[in-house]
């Protein structure tokens, strides 16, 4: 029998020593107890490993699990290779050079550039400041004003911008953390939430909050789900199940809150999340399911009713990300376009993120997160009852918040109205359909570009037919990243995507006016590039071409961090 060794020390005796409680006997008893404990621990250990293995096999299947294992080993091996001194020196040099190139492009320098890195000894006149602001606004840039930028600037027209400036002027000092000082801001905030809830067919029980943007809305919904799971079910090792196309803000939130992520494939031809795989990944630690309506990369709406059935069956929260769909997707049906099911009318949907600063045309820094019940919203609140600074309570991440943005948002919603948003839906989705149809049908485009899935709202993504399924005549093939670089050279800022390699256009009102220019330039770039795959690489081609081929992304991360550093270079 193992564990029968004698303890080297004798135990202190309690009371009078009897024959039964002799030191030898006590030691034997203790040894037995330790032995049992050892067995229990072993059983627990084996049970945990078995459970983890079974969950892994159920979620990812045998082949999937082996593939994941292989990928992980390959990645680690590659990571070790990168750490070899001579490799590292070469990588370092390449990264430094790429970052220096980037800096040259982003940070103005030269004799004409005056840098202000310290306070002026005596303050400027208002006119001096104004003149400098004009110069700053007019710095050489990609022309969003001419509809050259995908997404990014969700402009609602000059009249609306002027109105927003007036709202800023009136509420510049305001802060909703002091509702007694700024009662008008409190009223506007509550009304923005109420109007958005109505638009997404929320039930009477529903509640919501405004935030600084889509990322914060999503992070709040994750927090709410995590707190709910912890308080109601005691979940200490939370897991979240994400479509791999879900916005990166979910990964950010999961990383901030130490939540394990399960990434679910969104396979061709529909590019919607594989709900059978979602189902297999649900376990006792799951805190939330997620769907996008639509997602950022491809503008595809996931199968929300199928996700809803899973959420209801397993009593789990389901978040639908409508950050991008925002004020366009609720108007699809009325505008006469095919409309998916995505809002609170689908019974399992418990929270929705809606960016007022996208197609709501509110000023940047404004979004909402909506919940089916006020209780769910309560789980995102932060309250500190015993701070020396007083009892403290705030609804979301920030403490002080800009009341001016709430006023700007409220003014935008009121100015636009239902008819305004219906009209922009017609224009924006109409333009997206025009782009989609041209790529599918024009002889000049259809043999070189393929639309990704069936986009339903404002984003159209397209890839080269050689990447993945549907390979066609190599004489018509284009390298999609070279294509992105060629479009950049013509003044366009489209979004490069990976897995699969593709690019997309998110249509905004400025783009609506430039659609014919866009189609003409798409045709010209196809004409120039077809049949020339794998020639000289431009910057998008270089980054994504290399990034896609690397098993270990640490080089890409280094580059991205270098990019972030350049944002703070004067
Ligand atoms: C834009 C967007 C978000 C949130 O982005 P923010 O930049 O934080 O506003 C979330 N989901 C989707 C699908 C988006 O397009």
XYZ file of C-alpha atoms and ligand atoms in Angstrom:
585
model
C 0.000 0.000 0.000
C 1.427 3.397 -0.824
C 1.612 6.088 1.798
C 2.392 3.784 4.713
C 5.582 5.600 5.612
C 5.691 6.934 9.114
C 5.543 10.609 9.815
C 8.912 11.844 11.033
C 7.366 13.883 13.832
C 5.038 12.804 16.531
C 1.795 14.700 16.949
C 1.070 16.687 20.102
C -0.986 14.676 22.498
C -4.414 15.910 23.533
C -5.294 15.287 27.133
C -4.229 12.053 28.650
C -2.602 9.511 26.411
C -4.583 6.307 26.152
C -3.436 3.069 24.599
C -5.683 3.589 21.546
C -4.474 7.159 21.019
C -0.824 6.195 21.069
C 1.432 8.298 18.800
C 1.936 5.349 16.475
C -1.791 4.835 16.100
C -2.378 8.532 15.443
C 0.270 8.597 12.761
C -1.327 5.606 11.078
C -4.750 7.276 11.134
C -3.308 10.455 9.673
C -1.574 8.503 6.967
C -4.840 6.824 6.085
C -6.600 10.182 5.917
C -3.878 11.576 3.666
C -4.213 8.532 1.500
C -7.951 9.080 1.047
C -7.347 12.743 0.296
C -4.781 11.794 -2.309
C -7.274 9.474 -3.978
C -10.024 12.097 -3.933
C -7.703 14.650 -5.508
C -6.672 12.161 -8.174
C -10.290 11.342 -8.955
C -11.151 15.060 -9.170
C -8.167 15.619 -11.421
C -9.076 12.731 -13.717
C -12.708 13.881 -13.728
C -11.733 17.433 -14.750
C -9.459 16.224 -17.542
C -12.092 13.765 -18.785
C -14.813 16.413 -18.708
C -12.609 18.922 -20.522
C -11.660 16.329 -23.119
C -15.271 15.267 -23.669
C -16.437 18.887 -24.007
C -13.586 19.550 -26.423
C -14.496 16.476 -28.494
C -18.201 17.320 -28.487
C -17.533 20.933 -29.465
C -14.868 20.508 -32.087
C -15.082 16.797 -33.035
C -12.105 14.412 -33.176
C -10.742 15.749 -36.462
C -11.301 19.354 -35.396
C -9.586 18.756 -32.064
C -6.603 17.079 -33.720
C -6.388 19.917 -36.242
C -6.473 22.446 -33.406
C -3.751 20.514 -31.586
C -1.610 20.377 -34.727
C -2.110 24.099 -35.318
C -1.179 24.906 -31.744
C 1.993 22.784 -31.903
C 2.919 24.275 -35.272
C 2.344 27.752 -33.903
C 4.478 27.080 -30.843
C 7.227 25.583 -32.959
C 7.151 28.596 -35.225
C 7.169 30.875 -32.182
C 10.337 29.129 -30.956
C 11.898 29.510 -34.401
C 11.147 33.246 -34.306
C 12.932 33.506 -31.009
C 16.243 32.206 -32.416
C 18.679 35.125 -32.091
C 19.541 35.538 -35.787
C 15.869 35.203 -36.831
C 14.822 37.678 -34.200
C 17.370 40.247 -35.357
C 16.076 39.987 -38.917
C 12.433 40.205 -37.826
C 13.203 43.189 -35.597
C 14.904 44.996 -38.474
C 11.967 44.314 -40.829
C 9.391 45.432 -38.276
C 11.364 48.587 -37.466
C 11.594 49.442 -41.136
C 7.869 48.914 -41.712
C 7.039 51.069 -38.683
C 9.420 53.800 -39.877
C 7.684 53.752 -43.296
C 4.345 54.091 -41.577
C 5.592 56.972 -39.475
C 6.784 58.723 -42.601
C 3.260 58.480 -44.003
C 1.290 59.392 -40.876
C 3.412 61.923 -39.040
C 4.026 65.137 -40.989
C 7.590 66.374 -40.974
C 9.806 68.688 -42.996
C 10.705 72.370 -42.867
C 7.120 73.620 -43.340
C 5.742 71.764 -40.339
C 5.606 73.594 -37.000
C 5.156 71.271 -34.036
C 3.491 72.362 -30.812
C 4.810 70.095 -28.102
C 4.641 72.556 -25.214
C 2.031 75.066 -24.114
C 2.418 78.458 -25.739
C 4.003 80.746 -23.121
C 1.161 83.165 -23.590
C -2.140 81.962 -24.966
C -3.070 82.478 -28.602
C -5.808 84.765 -29.805
C -9.039 83.047 -30.801
C -8.304 83.936 -34.428
C -4.900 82.267 -34.284
C -6.477 79.089 -32.952
C -9.204 79.213 -35.608
C -6.690 79.627 -38.408
C -4.680 76.648 -37.161
C -7.828 74.512 -36.847
C -8.632 75.240 -40.481
C -5.161 74.077 -41.482
C -5.495 70.914 -39.421
C -8.869 70.065 -40.940
C -7.460 70.572 -44.412
C -4.368 68.392 -44.043
C -3.921 66.100 -47.026
C -6.273 63.134 -46.461
C -8.324 60.408 -48.113
C -11.376 62.261 -49.389
C -14.331 61.035 -47.324
C -16.140 64.197 -48.442
C -16.098 62.839 -51.998
C -17.320 59.398 -50.927
C -13.868 57.794 -51.190
C -13.915 56.160 -47.740
C -15.700 52.918 -46.888
C -17.634 53.273 -43.612
C -15.790 55.515 -41.128
C -17.701 58.744 -41.735
C -21.432 58.271 -41.271
C -22.383 61.731 -42.376
C -26.002 62.838 -42.320
C -25.598 65.979 -44.399
C -24.374 69.534 -43.718
C -27.639 70.754 -42.207
C -27.535 67.983 -39.621
C -23.866 68.736 -38.853
C -24.710 72.386 -38.202
C -27.510 71.370 -35.869
C -25.129 69.069 -33.977
C -22.664 71.944 -33.571
C -25.440 74.042 -32.046
C -26.267 71.215 -29.649
C -22.564 71.013 -28.651
C -22.454 74.716 -28.016
C -25.495 74.562 -25.733
C -24.431 71.445 -23.828
C -20.621 71.625 -23.996
C -20.172 71.772 -20.229
C -22.879 69.260 -19.392
C -22.264 65.886 -17.752
C -25.007 63.331 -17.167
C -23.316 62.213 -13.955
C -25.044 65.267 -12.423
C -28.700 64.876 -13.475
C -29.853 67.594 -11.057
C -27.480 70.102 -12.676
C -28.319 69.016 -16.241
C -31.920 67.760 -16.191
C -32.272 68.349 -19.939
C -29.411 65.940 -20.683
C -30.945 63.268 -18.463
C -34.238 63.677 -20.307
C -32.591 63.474 -23.732
C -30.573 60.388 -22.793
C -33.668 58.560 -21.561
C -35.499 59.528 -24.749
C -32.689 58.375 -27.064
C -32.833 54.963 -25.364
C -36.648 54.848 -25.535
C -36.719 55.745 -29.242
C -34.108 53.100 -30.066
C -35.908 50.445 -28.015
C -39.069 51.209 -29.982
C -37.275 50.873 -33.286
C -36.073 47.383 -32.296
C -39.525 46.256 -31.130
C -38.564 45.919 -27.490
C -41.226 44.679 -25.045
C -42.529 46.870 -22.197
C -40.100 45.286 -19.746
C -37.073 46.380 -21.783
C -34.384 48.865 -20.757
C -31.203 50.319 -22.190
C -28.267 52.668 -21.763
C -26.194 54.960 -23.929
C -22.462 54.373 -24.278
C -19.427 55.905 -25.983
C -19.605 53.575 -28.992
C -20.287 50.086 -30.271
C -17.281 48.595 -28.510
C -18.464 49.829 -25.130
C -22.037 48.663 -25.849
C -20.737 45.165 -26.614
C -18.404 45.115 -23.619
C -21.341 46.135 -21.378
C -23.520 43.313 -22.764
C -20.699 40.818 -22.069
C -20.296 42.182 -18.547
C -24.023 41.881 -17.923
C -24.035 38.257 -19.122
C -20.975 37.389 -17.042
C -22.413 38.942 -13.871
C -25.752 37.245 -14.457
C -24.089 33.842 -14.866
C -21.963 34.391 -11.766
C -24.758 35.587 -9.500
C -27.502 33.253 -10.698
C -25.554 30.093 -11.576
C -22.216 30.525 -9.808
C -20.240 30.367 -13.073
C -16.594 31.040 -12.226
C -14.945 30.062 -15.504
C -17.127 31.886 -18.028
C -17.118 30.980 -21.722
C -18.609 32.833 -24.684
C -19.469 31.398 -28.094
C -18.721 33.727 -31.005
C -19.170 33.558 -34.754
C -15.636 34.070 -36.096
C -17.002 37.031 -38.071
C -18.398 38.738 -34.935
C -16.909 42.159 -34.281
C -13.502 42.171 -32.613
C -15.019 44.118 -29.691
C -16.320 40.759 -28.375
C -12.751 39.403 -28.298
C -11.612 42.596 -26.594
C -14.329 42.276 -23.940
C -13.599 38.587 -23.394
C -9.914 39.365 -22.977
C -10.553 42.243 -20.566
C -12.871 40.084 -18.431
C -10.886 36.823 -18.720
C -13.657 34.953 -20.518
C -12.777 31.899 -22.600
C -13.782 32.288 -26.239
C -15.071 29.614 -28.581
C -14.812 30.731 -32.184
C -17.365 29.189 -34.545
C -16.813 28.940 -38.281
C -19.036 30.843 -40.728
C -18.586 28.677 -43.805
C -19.261 29.452 -47.474
C -21.584 29.754 -49.293
C -23.832 31.480 -46.718
C -21.000 32.742 -44.450
C -23.470 32.586 -41.547
C -22.437 31.089 -38.240
C -22.649 27.291 -38.066
C -25.400 26.946 -35.438
C -24.886 23.195 -35.080
C -21.365 23.867 -33.915
C -22.665 26.590 -31.573
C -25.012 23.993 -30.092
C -22.186 21.497 -29.528
C -20.066 24.108 -27.726
C -22.692 25.043 -25.132
C -21.856 23.804 -21.625
C -22.365 24.773 -17.991
C -19.833 27.595 -18.265
C -21.439 29.269 -21.269
C -22.563 32.793 -20.433
C -23.765 34.106 -23.797
C -24.441 33.346 -27.465
C -23.792 35.967 -30.137
C -25.089 36.755 -33.613
C -24.470 39.724 -35.905
C -27.071 41.638 -37.893
C -25.090 42.245 -39.988
C -21.425 41.476 -39.316
C -18.654 43.921 -40.174
C -16.507 41.830 -42.553
C -19.131 40.644 -45.040
C -22.379 42.405 -44.163
C -23.995 38.995 -43.552
C -26.845 38.548 -41.065
C -26.463 35.380 -38.943
C -29.400 33.010 -38.487
C -30.820 34.797 -35.443
C -33.962 32.585 -35.133
C -31.774 29.441 -34.969
C -29.510 31.029 -32.345
C -32.642 32.099 -30.491
C -33.921 28.515 -30.336
C -30.619 27.441 -28.758
C -30.686 30.360 -26.318
C -34.233 29.555 -25.211
C -33.539 25.823 -24.907
C -30.455 26.355 -22.736
C -31.790 29.472 -20.942
C -28.830 31.560 -22.142
C -28.582 35.240 -23.082
C -28.351 35.922 -26.836
C -26.747 39.175 -27.939
C -27.445 40.492 -31.425
C -24.871 42.983 -32.665
C -26.724 45.623 -34.684
C -23.972 48.227 -34.248
C -23.509 48.435 -37.997
C -27.124 47.656 -38.931
C -28.085 50.451 -36.532
C -30.742 52.700 -38.084
C -30.770 50.992 -41.495
C -31.754 47.403 -40.686
C -35.034 48.331 -38.898
C -36.187 50.082 -42.084
C -35.390 47.316 -44.613
C -38.897 45.889 -44.554
C -40.640 49.238 -44.992
C -38.191 50.132 -47.764
C -39.232 46.979 -49.617
C -35.903 45.116 -49.330
C -35.625 41.488 -48.157
C -35.533 41.702 -44.342
C -34.189 39.143 -41.879
C -35.519 38.485 -38.357
C -33.109 40.094 -35.931
C -34.748 42.157 -33.160
C -36.652 41.629 -29.879
C -39.522 40.003 -31.773
C -37.272 36.922 -31.881
C -37.965 35.456 -28.424
C -34.422 34.386 -27.420
C -32.822 37.768 -28.128
C -31.931 39.325 -24.758
C -29.663 42.211 -25.726
C -28.882 44.306 -28.826
C -26.121 46.837 -29.475
C -27.118 49.721 -31.753
C -24.696 52.455 -32.805
C -26.399 55.807 -33.050
C -23.055 57.097 -34.389
C -23.240 54.878 -37.462
C -26.438 55.041 -39.519
C -28.188 57.065 -36.803
C -25.879 59.881 -38.048
C -25.273 61.075 -34.475
C -21.857 62.575 -33.697
C -19.046 60.070 -33.060
C -18.898 58.729 -29.532
C -22.512 57.653 -29.261
C -24.144 54.207 -29.107
C -26.805 52.297 -27.188
C -27.075 48.876 -25.571
C -30.598 47.508 -25.210
C -31.799 44.727 -22.882
C -34.988 42.681 -22.783
C -35.304 43.375 -19.031
C -34.185 46.077 -16.604
C -32.639 43.302 -14.506
C -30.173 42.497 -17.308
C -29.240 46.160 -17.531
C -28.678 46.210 -13.768
C -25.879 43.670 -14.203
C -23.793 46.229 -16.119
C -24.091 48.903 -13.405
C -21.204 49.761 -11.137
C -22.030 50.771 -7.566
C -19.672 51.556 -4.702
C -21.542 52.229 -1.460
C -18.536 52.881 0.804
C -16.117 55.189 -1.036
C -14.809 58.109 1.017
C -15.801 60.308 -1.927
C -19.446 59.396 -1.312
C -21.819 56.693 -2.515
C -20.930 56.230 -6.162
C -23.000 54.729 -8.974
C -22.436 54.821 -12.727
C -24.272 52.930 -15.468
C -21.306 52.070 -17.709
C -17.487 52.276 -18.096
C -17.000 56.022 -17.970
C -17.495 58.249 -14.966
C -18.013 61.739 -16.322
C -19.593 61.602 -19.759
C -20.074 64.189 -22.496
C -23.631 65.519 -22.309
C -22.896 67.358 -25.550
C -22.798 64.033 -27.418
C -26.150 63.018 -25.962
C -27.606 66.358 -27.067
C -26.050 65.891 -30.515
C -27.497 62.385 -30.733
C -30.965 63.451 -29.592
C -30.961 66.338 -32.080
C -29.968 63.945 -34.897
C -32.704 61.413 -34.139
C -35.354 64.123 -33.921
C -34.183 65.885 -37.073
C -34.046 62.669 -39.108
C -37.307 61.121 -37.938
C -38.765 57.891 -39.353
C -39.141 59.334 -42.828
C -35.534 60.544 -42.818
C -34.158 57.121 -41.887
C -36.439 55.353 -44.343
C -35.106 57.616 -47.071
C -31.444 56.974 -46.131
C -32.160 53.229 -45.983
C -33.457 53.369 -49.552
C -30.383 55.288 -50.694
C -27.730 53.307 -48.814
C -29.066 49.799 -49.336
C -29.986 50.766 -52.903
C -26.367 51.736 -53.585
C -25.067 48.543 -51.935
C -27.379 46.459 -54.164
C -26.154 48.369 -57.199
C -22.534 47.506 -56.347
C -23.450 43.873 -55.644
C -25.375 43.521 -58.903
C -22.578 45.097 -60.925
C -20.006 42.666 -59.493
C -22.296 39.695 -60.100
C -23.452 40.650 -63.580
C -21.087 42.975 -65.436
C -18.794 41.073 -67.820
C -16.007 43.456 -66.879
C -16.168 42.405 -63.215
C -17.841 39.040 -62.744
C -14.974 36.845 -63.895
C -12.461 38.525 -61.581
C -14.441 39.331 -58.425
C -16.914 37.275 -56.386
C -19.395 38.711 -53.868
C -19.071 37.069 -50.433
C -22.390 35.464 -49.448
C -25.684 37.318 -49.682
C -25.211 40.770 -48.130
C -28.475 42.225 -46.811
C -27.701 45.702 -45.543
C -24.972 48.231 -46.374
C -21.743 46.226 -46.727
C -20.653 44.396 -49.874
C -17.551 42.199 -49.592
C -15.835 40.623 -52.550
C -12.906 38.314 -53.114
C -10.909 36.882 -55.941
C -12.377 33.669 -57.360
C -8.986 31.992 -57.013
C -9.088 32.307 -53.240
C -11.141 29.312 -52.177
C -14.074 27.803 -53.976
C -15.181 28.737 -57.468
C -11.771 29.023 -59.118
C -12.115 30.257 -62.659
C -9.981 31.221 -65.605
C -6.520 32.291 -64.311
C -6.384 34.847 -67.115
C -9.055 36.781 -65.203
C -7.723 36.227 -61.696
C -6.658 39.197 -59.592
C -4.780 39.240 -56.295
C -7.369 40.868 -54.057
C -4.790 42.695 -51.926
C -3.049 44.072 -55.003
C -6.524 45.128 -56.032
C -6.987 46.954 -52.711
C -3.656 48.722 -53.262
C -4.665 49.711 -56.807
C -7.917 51.180 -55.483
C -5.920 53.058 -52.805
C -3.745 54.529 -55.549
C -6.950 55.878 -57.097
C -7.845 57.617 -53.823
C -10.190 54.991 -52.364
C -10.024 53.686 -48.815
C -11.651 50.242 -48.866
C -11.350 47.702 -46.026
C -8.972 44.764 -46.432
C -10.251 41.513 -44.858
C -8.600 38.173 -44.090
C -9.768 34.536 -43.847
C -10.766 34.514 -46.678
C -8.743 37.300 -48.363
C -11.297 39.887 -49.499
C -12.141 43.578 -49.398
C -15.373 45.355 -48.600
C -17.230 48.584 -49.101
C -19.491 49.859 -46.311
C -21.797 52.269 -48.116
C -22.362 55.659 -46.480
C -24.309 58.669 -47.731
C -21.154 60.265 -49.239
C -20.502 56.975 -51.113
C -24.080 56.927 -52.469
C -23.168 59.992 -54.509
C -19.944 58.361 -55.741
C -21.164 54.871 -56.672
C -20.680 55.315 -60.409
C -17.090 56.511 -59.850
C -16.519 53.497 -57.635
C -17.801 51.039 -60.242
C -15.722 52.702 -62.953
C -12.559 52.448 -60.823
C -13.335 48.815 -59.918
C -13.520 48.058 -63.641
C -10.289 49.927 -64.383
C -8.416 48.118 -61.621
C -9.670 44.716 -62.811
C -8.598 45.599 -66.335
C -5.134 46.553 -65.096
C -4.535 43.641 -62.727
C -6.216 40.566 -64.132
C -3.949 37.669 -64.919
C -1.124 39.260 -62.902
C -1.275 37.382 -59.644
C 1.903 37.362 -57.519
C 3.799 40.277 -59.029
C 5.153 43.208 -57.000
C 3.418 43.557 -53.670
C 1.988 46.811 -52.356
C 1.396 47.552 -48.663
C -1.959 45.781 -48.172
C -0.678 42.857 -50.212
C 2.507 42.758 -48.167
C 0.788 42.913 -44.781
C -2.090 40.536 -45.424
C -0.182 38.277 -47.789
C 2.445 37.698 -45.118
C 0.022 37.737 -42.173
C -2.163 35.080 -43.765
C 0.779 32.757 -44.266
C 2.152 33.078 -40.720
C 1.096 30.544 -38.115
C 2.365 32.779 -35.322
C 1.013 36.309 -35.514
C 3.521 37.895 -33.155
C 5.176 39.774 -36.039
C 1.812 41.210 -37.084
C 1.150 42.162 -33.459
C 4.533 43.881 -33.245
C 3.720 45.832 -36.388
C 0.305 46.793 -35.055
C 1.811 47.964 -31.769
C 4.351 49.997 -33.736
C 1.410 51.549 -35.548
C -0.273 52.450 -32.245
C 2.950 54.064 -31.054
C 3.088 56.264 -34.156
C -0.336 57.666 -33.209
C 1.363 59.470 -30.323
C 4.428 60.730 -32.215
C 4.518 64.507 -32.682
C -18.631 49.338 -35.934
C -19.071 48.065 -35.392
C -19.034 47.802 -34.007
C -18.520 48.737 -32.947
O -17.535 49.584 -33.304
P -17.170 50.969 -32.620
O -16.064 51.417 -33.498
O -16.719 50.705 -31.245
O -18.360 51.854 -32.651
C -19.530 46.606 -33.586
N -20.019 45.704 -34.448
C -20.068 45.911 -35.768
C -20.651 44.873 -36.661
C -19.575 47.096 -36.286
O -19.578 47.296 -37.606
